[in-house]
């Protein structure tokens, strides 16, 4: 993923705690409707597991990610993966599609990202993506912010995520000249493979990093206790995900 500075991605931890991210990508892949021999950029390819699935459909895939460790894992799957910041895409009119799953919400300079995607696409090319949308993980984020406030820290200032409304993101796409074909905000409570503490350690490092290492377990325990009545049931722990999914075309 492309990320804020105190967020690190370890491919093994990611495979253990975050495999559901690529496993749940079927709807956005369907929206992409990839065809064999199309050249497609996977923006924020992570460990390349989903990129490899698209390659197996016959697409010519290039993956970019700002995490060198994730790029190395993607290369291990045979992907042409490159370490590149999503805010500094270096492509010019060479892709039939730019695809992104669960990565755009890590990129703060949204208009710069959209402009880079525009440049990377051939005229008529499509930008198809799913990201966290407005309200995503709100319960988790609020519990974190409350726990940090009790420690005198401003959690909102540590927030690395951008979860836009449909209107916000579509206005930005339109301002760059994209023609919007589809956009929707989709609540998708997601059953986690482990507990919410493991989710926090994987995805919420920016909130946790400013707390002294010896006090982090206590912080996580406190957040877990606050969330248990809302996000834990007989099936296990849930994250209150909301997806923003869209498909837009670069006008010819
Ligand atoms: C998401 O994919 O929606 C997401 C990922 C990390 C943190 C929050 C949300």
mmCIF file of N, CA and C in Angstrom, residues 42-131:
data_model
loop_
_atom_site.group_PDB
_atom_site.id
_atom_site.type_symbol
_atom_site.label_atom_id
_atom_site.label_comp_id
_atom_site.label_asym_id
_atom_site.label_seq_id
_atom_site.Cartn_x
_atom_site.Cartn_y
_atom_site.Cartn_z
ATOM 1 N N UNK A 42 -1.580 -1.544 -11.596
ATOM 2 C CA UNK A 42 -2.187 -1.772 -10.281
ATOM 3 C C UNK A 42 -1.534 -0.780 -9.309
ATOM 4 N N UNK A 43 -2.288 0.225 -8.953
ATOM 5 C CA UNK A 43 -1.784 1.328 -8.114
ATOM 6 C C UNK A 43 -1.944 0.962 -6.637
ATOM 7 N N UNK A 44 -0.807 0.725 -5.957
ATOM 8 C CA UNK A 44 -0.852 0.247 -4.570
ATOM 9 C C UNK A 44 -1.043 -1.263 -4.573
ATOM 10 N N UNK A 45 -0.146 -1.953 -5.287
ATOM 11 C CA UNK A 45 -0.339 -3.400 -5.539
ATOM 12 C C UNK A 45 -0.065 -4.253 -4.309
ATOM 13 N N UNK A 46 0.510 -3.669 -3.250
ATOM 14 C CA UNK A 46 0.800 -4.461 -2.057
ATOM 15 C C UNK A 46 1.673 -5.654 -2.393
ATOM 16 N N UNK A 47 1.326 -6.816 -1.844
ATOM 17 C CA UNK A 47 2.171 -8.001 -2.058
ATOM 18 C C UNK A 47 1.895 -8.687 -3.391
ATOM 19 N N UNK A 48 1.047 -8.099 -4.220
ATOM 20 C CA UNK A 48 0.896 -8.568 -5.599
ATOM 21 C C UNK A 48 -0.022 -9.760 -5.783
ATOM 22 N N UNK A 49 -0.681 -10.200 -4.708
ATOM 23 C CA UNK A 49 -1.531 -11.398 -4.841
ATOM 24 C C UNK A 49 -2.695 -11.129 -5.805
ATOM 25 N N UNK A 50 -3.317 -9.956 -5.679
ATOM 26 C CA UNK A 50 -4.425 -9.624 -6.588
ATOM 27 C C UNK A 50 -3.898 -9.301 -7.991
ATOM 28 N N UNK A 51 -2.763 -8.617 -8.071
ATOM 29 C CA UNK A 51 -2.135 -8.310 -9.365
ATOM 30 C C UNK A 51 -1.883 -9.606 -10.136
ATOM 31 N N UNK A 52 -1.414 -10.624 -9.418
ATOM 32 C CA UNK A 52 -1.122 -11.918 -10.058
ATOM 33 C C UNK A 52 -2.400 -12.568 -10.582
ATOM 34 N N UNK A 53 -3.516 -12.361 -9.878
ATOM 35 C CA UNK A 53 -4.793 -12.926 -10.363
ATOM 36 C C UNK A 53 -5.185 -12.267 -11.687
ATOM 37 N N UNK A 54 -4.943 -10.955 -11.794
ATOM 38 C CA UNK A 54 -5.259 -10.246 -13.048
ATOM 39 C C UNK A 54 -4.300 -10.707 -14.150
ATOM 40 N N UNK A 55 -3.044 -10.913 -13.788
ATOM 41 C CA UNK A 55 -2.077 -11.410 -14.782
ATOM 42 C C UNK A 55 -2.503 -12.793 -15.287
ATOM 43 N N UNK A 56 -3.055 -13.603 -14.386
ATOM 44 C CA UNK A 56 -3.489 -14.957 -14.780
ATOM 45 C C UNK A 56 -4.664 -14.910 -15.757
ATOM 46 N N UNK A 57 -5.377 -13.773 -15.799
ATOM 47 C CA UNK A 57 -6.474 -13.610 -16.769
ATOM 48 C C UNK A 57 -5.940 -13.183 -18.139
ATOM 49 N N UNK A 58 -4.612 -12.984 -18.222
ATOM 50 C CA UNK A 58 -4.011 -12.631 -19.510
ATOM 51 C C UNK A 58 -3.684 -11.157 -19.642
ATOM 52 N N UNK A 59 -3.850 -10.378 -18.556
ATOM 53 C CA UNK A 59 -3.535 -8.943 -18.611
ATOM 54 C C UNK A 59 -2.035 -8.745 -18.429
ATOM 55 N N UNK A 60 -1.537 -7.685 -19.053
ATOM 56 C CA UNK A 60 -0.121 -7.328 -18.903
ATOM 57 C C UNK A 60 -0.055 -6.348 -17.736
ATOM 58 N N UNK A 61 0.350 -6.848 -16.574
ATOM 59 C CA UNK A 61 0.246 -6.053 -15.350
ATOM 60 C C UNK A 61 1.568 -5.367 -14.980
ATOM 61 N N UNK A 62 1.433 -4.124 -14.510
ATOM 62 C CA UNK A 62 2.532 -3.437 -13.829
ATOM 63 C C UNK A 62 1.979 -3.054 -12.456
ATOM 64 N N UNK A 63 2.727 -3.341 -11.414
ATOM 65 C CA UNK A 63 2.291 -2.960 -10.075
ATOM 66 C C UNK A 63 3.216 -1.908 -9.499
ATOM 67 N N UNK A 64 2.652 -0.934 -8.799
ATOM 68 C CA UNK A 64 3.501 0.017 -8.073
ATOM 69 C C UNK A 64 3.038 0.090 -6.623
ATOM 70 N N UNK A 65 3.992 0.288 -5.743
ATOM 71 C CA UNK A 65 3.704 0.402 -4.323
ATOM 72 C C UNK A 65 4.863 1.154 -3.678
ATOM 73 N N UNK A 66 4.583 1.905 -2.615
ATOM 74 C CA UNK A 66 5.676 2.643 -1.969
ATOM 75 C C UNK A 66 6.437 1.785 -0.964
ATOM 76 N N UNK A 67 5.937 0.585 -0.682
ATOM 77 C CA UNK A 67 6.629 -0.300 0.252
ATOM 78 C C UNK A 67 7.588 -1.227 -0.498
ATOM 79 N N UNK A 68 8.876 -1.067 -0.243
ATOM 80 C CA UNK A 68 9.874 -1.909 -0.920
ATOM 81 C C UNK A 68 9.664 -3.381 -0.557
ATOM 82 N N UNK A 69 9.284 -3.648 0.689
ATOM 83 C CA UNK A 69 9.100 -5.044 1.109
ATOM 84 C C UNK A 69 7.932 -5.681 0.358
ATOM 85 N N UNK A 70 6.855 -4.931 0.192
ATOM 86 C CA UNK A 70 5.698 -5.469 -0.541
ATOM 87 C C UNK A 70 6.040 -5.655 -2.018
ATOM 88 N N UNK A 71 6.782 -4.714 -2.591
ATOM 89 C CA UNK A 71 7.181 -4.825 -4.002
ATOM 90 C C UNK A 71 8.046 -6.071 -4.202
ATOM 91 N N UNK A 72 8.924 -6.329 -3.240
ATOM 92 C CA UNK A 72 9.767 -7.533 -3.339
ATOM 93 C C UNK A 72 8.887 -8.800 -3.319
ATOM 94 N N UNK A 73 7.865 -8.779 -2.446
ATOM 95 C CA UNK A 73 6.950 -9.937 -2.391
ATOM 96 C C UNK A 73 6.210 -10.083 -3.721
ATOM 97 N N UNK A 74 5.781 -8.966 -4.304
ATOM 98 C CA UNK A 74 5.061 -9.012 -5.591
ATOM 99 C C UNK A 74 5.986 -9.538 -6.694
ATOM 100 N N UNK A 75 7.222 -9.102 -6.679
ATOM 101 C CA UNK A 75 8.187 -9.596 -7.690
ATOM 102 C C UNK A 75 8.366 -11.099 -7.562
ATOM 103 N N UNK A 76 8.318 -11.567 -6.313
ATOM 104 C CA UNK A 76 8.433 -13.007 -6.074
ATOM 105 C C UNK A 76 7.309 -13.798 -6.726
ATOM 106 N N UNK A 77 6.197 -13.118 -7.031
ATOM 107 C CA UNK A 77 5.089 -13.782 -7.733
ATOM 108 C C UNK A 77 5.198 -13.589 -9.243
ATOM 109 N N UNK A 78 6.317 -12.990 -9.684
ATOM 110 C CA UNK A 78 6.530 -12.817 -11.120
ATOM 111 C C UNK A 78 5.944 -11.532 -11.680
ATOM 112 N N UNK A 79 5.512 -10.631 -10.789
ATOM 113 C CA UNK A 79 4.908 -9.366 -11.234
ATOM 114 C C UNK A 79 5.997 -8.346 -11.573
ATOM 115 N N UNK A 80 5.779 -7.569 -12.612
ATOM 116 C CA UNK A 80 6.614 -6.396 -12.893
ATOM 117 C C UNK A 80 6.176 -5.324 -11.890
ATOM 118 N N UNK A 81 6.813 -5.353 -10.716
ATOM 119 C CA UNK A 81 6.414 -4.446 -9.632
ATOM 120 C C UNK A 81 7.539 -3.448 -9.372
ATOM 121 N N UNK A 82 7.155 -2.226 -9.104
ATOM 122 C CA UNK A 82 8.146 -1.166 -8.936
ATOM 123 C C UNK A 82 7.832 -0.356 -7.668
ATOM 124 N N UNK A 83 8.880 0.076 -6.994
ATOM 125 C CA UNK A 83 8.678 0.958 -5.837
ATOM 126 C C UNK A 83 8.403 2.350 -6.388
ATOM 127 N N UNK A 84 7.203 2.840 -6.157
ATOM 128 C CA UNK A 84 6.843 4.163 -6.657
ATOM 129 C C UNK A 84 5.755 4.758 -5.758
ATOM 130 N N UNK A 85 5.877 6.035 -5.486
ATOM 131 C CA UNK A 85 4.894 6.761 -4.686
ATOM 132 C C UNK A 85 3.678 7.070 -5.568
ATOM 133 N N UNK A 86 2.491 6.794 -5.080
ATOM 134 C CA UNK A 86 1.270 7.070 -5.846
ATOM 135 C C UNK A 86 1.084 8.540 -6.159
ATOM 136 N N UNK A 87 1.776 9.381 -5.415
ATOM 137 C CA UNK A 87 1.674 10.824 -5.666
ATOM 138 C C UNK A 87 2.730 11.280 -6.672
ATOM 139 N N UNK A 88 3.546 10.322 -7.148
ATOM 140 C CA UNK A 88 4.584 10.659 -8.139
ATOM 141 C C UNK A 88 4.639 9.589 -9.217
ATOM 142 N N UNK A 89 3.526 9.342 -9.847
ATOM 143 C CA UNK A 89 3.486 8.310 -10.885
ATOM 144 C C UNK A 89 4.276 8.774 -12.099
ATOM 145 N N UNK A 90 5.057 7.849 -12.664
ATOM 146 C CA UNK A 90 5.995 8.230 -13.731
ATOM 147 C C UNK A 90 5.594 7.643 -15.078
ATOM 148 N N UNK A 91 4.309 7.573 -15.361
ATOM 149 C CA UNK A 91 3.864 6.941 -16.605
ATOM 150 C C UNK A 91 3.172 7.976 -17.491
ATOM 151 N N UNK A 92 3.276 7.708 -18.795
ATOM 152 C CA UNK A 92 2.686 8.653 -19.738
ATOM 153 C C UNK A 92 1.886 7.903 -20.811
ATOM 154 N N UNK A 93 0.588 7.960 -20.732
ATOM 155 C CA UNK A 93 -0.323 7.446 -21.765
ATOM 156 C C UNK A 93 0.021 6.022 -22.212
ATOM 157 N N UNK A 94 0.263 5.135 -21.239
ATOM 158 C CA UNK A 94 0.664 3.789 -21.635
ATOM 159 C C UNK A 94 -0.250 2.674 -21.132
ATOM 160 N N UNK A 95 -1.293 3.015 -20.376
ATOM 161 C CA UNK A 95 -2.144 1.950 -19.824
ATOM 162 C C UNK A 95 -3.579 2.018 -20.364
ATOM 163 N N UNK A 96 -4.141 0.810 -20.571
ATOM 164 C CA UNK A 96 -5.559 0.733 -20.933
ATOM 165 C C UNK A 96 -6.431 0.986 -19.703
ATOM 166 N N UNK A 97 -5.895 0.648 -18.537
ATOM 167 C CA UNK A 97 -6.655 0.862 -17.298
ATOM 168 C C UNK A 97 -5.689 1.071 -16.141
ATOM 169 N N UNK A 98 -6.120 1.892 -15.199
ATOM 170 C CA UNK A 98 -5.452 1.963 -13.893
ATOM 171 C C UNK A 98 -6.451 1.390 -12.895
ATOM 172 N N UNK A 99 -5.970 0.418 -12.128
ATOM 173 C CA UNK A 99 -6.794 -0.308 -11.168
ATOM 174 C C UNK A 99 -6.217 -0.059 -9.783
ATOM 175 N N UNK A 100 -7.086 0.038 -8.780
ATOM 176 C CA UNK A 100 -6.565 0.197 -7.418
ATOM 177 C C UNK A 100 -7.539 -0.405 -6.421
ATOM 178 N N UNK A 101 -7.032 -1.224 -5.528
ATOM 179 C CA UNK A 101 -7.876 -1.815 -4.489
ATOM 180 C C UNK A 101 -7.299 -1.492 -3.116
ATOM 181 N N UNK A 102 -8.096 -0.808 -2.285
ATOM 182 C CA UNK A 102 -7.740 -0.573 -0.874
ATOM 183 C C UNK A 102 -6.412 0.157 -0.713
ATOM 184 N N UNK A 103 -6.142 1.108 -1.590
ATOM 185 C CA UNK A 103 -4.874 1.837 -1.499
ATOM 186 C C UNK A 103 -5.060 3.355 -1.523
ATOM 187 N N UNK A 104 -6.061 3.840 -2.266
ATOM 188 C CA UNK A 104 -6.155 5.299 -2.474
ATOM 189 C C UNK A 104 -6.389 6.056 -1.168
ATOM 190 N N UNK A 105 -6.984 5.399 -0.163
ATOM 191 C CA UNK A 105 -7.254 6.129 1.089
ATOM 192 C C UNK A 105 -5.976 6.399 1.889
ATOM 193 N N UNK A 106 -4.850 5.810 1.463
ATOM 194 C CA UNK A 106 -3.571 6.113 2.120
ATOM 195 C C UNK A 106 -2.888 7.323 1.476
ATOM 196 N N UNK A 107 -3.422 7.824 0.384
ATOM 197 C CA UNK A 107 -2.735 8.872 -0.383
ATOM 198 C C UNK A 107 -3.391 10.216 -0.103
ATOM 199 N N UNK A 108 -2.668 11.061 0.601
ATOM 200 C CA UNK A 108 -3.261 12.299 1.098
ATOM 201 C C UNK A 108 -3.491 13.326 -0.016
ATOM 202 N N UNK A 109 -2.551 13.393 -0.994
ATOM 203 C CA UNK A 109 -2.665 14.443 -2.016
ATOM 204 C C UNK A 109 -3.500 13.897 -3.174
ATOM 205 N N UNK A 110 -4.812 13.850 -2.922
ATOM 206 C CA UNK A 110 -5.726 13.128 -3.823
ATOM 207 C C UNK A 110 -5.730 13.663 -5.243
ATOM 208 N N UNK A 111 -5.663 15.024 -5.401
ATOM 209 C CA UNK A 111 -5.727 15.582 -6.762
ATOM 210 C C UNK A 111 -4.441 15.280 -7.539
ATOM 211 N N UNK A 112 -3.334 15.227 -6.831
ATOM 212 C CA UNK A 112 -2.054 14.881 -7.468
ATOM 213 C C UNK A 112 -2.101 13.420 -7.945
ATOM 214 N N UNK A 113 -2.692 12.561 -7.128
ATOM 215 C CA UNK A 113 -2.827 11.149 -7.503
ATOM 216 C C UNK A 113 -3.701 11.030 -8.751
ATOM 217 N N UNK A 114 -4.850 11.709 -8.727
ATOM 218 C CA UNK A 114 -5.786 11.632 -9.866
ATOM 219 C C UNK A 114 -5.107 12.157 -11.136
ATOM 220 N N UNK A 115 -4.322 13.221 -11.014
ATOM 221 C CA UNK A 115 -3.618 13.771 -12.193
ATOM 222 C C UNK A 115 -2.592 12.763 -12.717
ATOM 223 N N UNK A 116 -1.912 12.052 -11.817
ATOM 224 C CA UNK A 116 -0.930 11.045 -12.235
ATOM 225 C C UNK A 116 -1.593 9.866 -12.935
ATOM 226 N N UNK A 117 -2.768 9.481 -12.446
ATOM 227 C CA UNK A 117 -3.528 8.396 -13.086
ATOM 228 C C UNK A 117 -3.954 8.840 -14.481
ATOM 229 N N UNK A 118 -4.420 10.069 -14.586
ATOM 230 C CA UNK A 118 -4.840 10.630 -15.877
ATOM 231 C C UNK A 118 -3.690 10.549 -16.894
ATOM 232 N N UNK A 119 -2.526 10.976 -16.460
ATOM 233 C CA UNK A 119 -1.358 10.956 -17.354
ATOM 234 C C UNK A 119 -0.997 9.533 -17.761
ATOM 235 N N UNK A 120 -1.149 8.599 -16.828
ATOM 236 C CA UNK A 120 -0.734 7.209 -17.088
ATOM 237 C C UNK A 120 -1.641 6.512 -18.109
ATOM 238 N N UNK A 121 -2.878 7.008 -18.234
ATOM 239 C CA UNK A 121 -3.862 6.342 -19.099
ATOM 240 C C UNK A 121 -3.770 6.794 -20.543
ATOM 241 N N UNK A 122 -4.046 5.841 -21.442
ATOM 242 C CA UNK A 122 -4.257 6.216 -22.838
ATOM 243 C C UNK A 122 -5.619 6.908 -22.940
ATOM 244 N N UNK A 123 -5.805 7.761 -23.950
ATOM 245 C CA UNK A 123 -7.148 8.342 -24.149
ATOM 246 C C UNK A 123 -8.175 7.205 -24.262
ATOM 247 N N UNK A 124 -9.278 7.331 -23.558
ATOM 248 C CA UNK A 124 -10.290 6.272 -23.552
ATOM 249 C C UNK A 124 -10.042 5.227 -22.470
ATOM 250 N N UNK A 125 -8.888 5.307 -21.808
ATOM 251 C CA UNK A 125 -8.564 4.345 -20.741
ATOM 252 C C UNK A 125 -9.434 4.571 -19.512
ATOM 253 N N UNK A 126 -9.501 3.548 -18.659
ATOM 254 C CA UNK A 126 -10.421 3.649 -17.510
ATOM 255 C C UNK A 126 -9.669 3.581 -16.181
ATOM 256 N N UNK A 127 -10.233 4.255 -15.194
ATOM 257 C CA UNK A 127 -9.718 4.260 -13.821
ATOM 258 C C UNK A 127 -10.790 3.576 -12.980
ATOM 259 N N UNK A 128 -10.442 2.403 -12.455
ATOM 260 C CA UNK A 128 -11.419 1.613 -11.699
ATOM 261 C C UNK A 128 -10.808 1.305 -10.337
ATOM 262 N N UNK A 129 -11.533 1.656 -9.289
ATOM 263 C CA UNK A 129 -10.913 1.510 -7.969
ATOM 264 C C UNK A 129 -11.942 1.274 -6.879
ATOM 265 N N UNK A 130 -11.427 0.706 -5.797
ATOM 266 C CA UNK A 130 -12.185 0.611 -4.549
ATOM 267 C C UNK A 130 -11.264 1.111 -3.445
ATOM 268 N N UNK A 131 -11.832 1.908 -2.560
ATOM 269 C CA UNK A 131 -11.055 2.468 -1.446
ATOM 270 C C UNK A 131 -11.990 2.592 -0.245
#
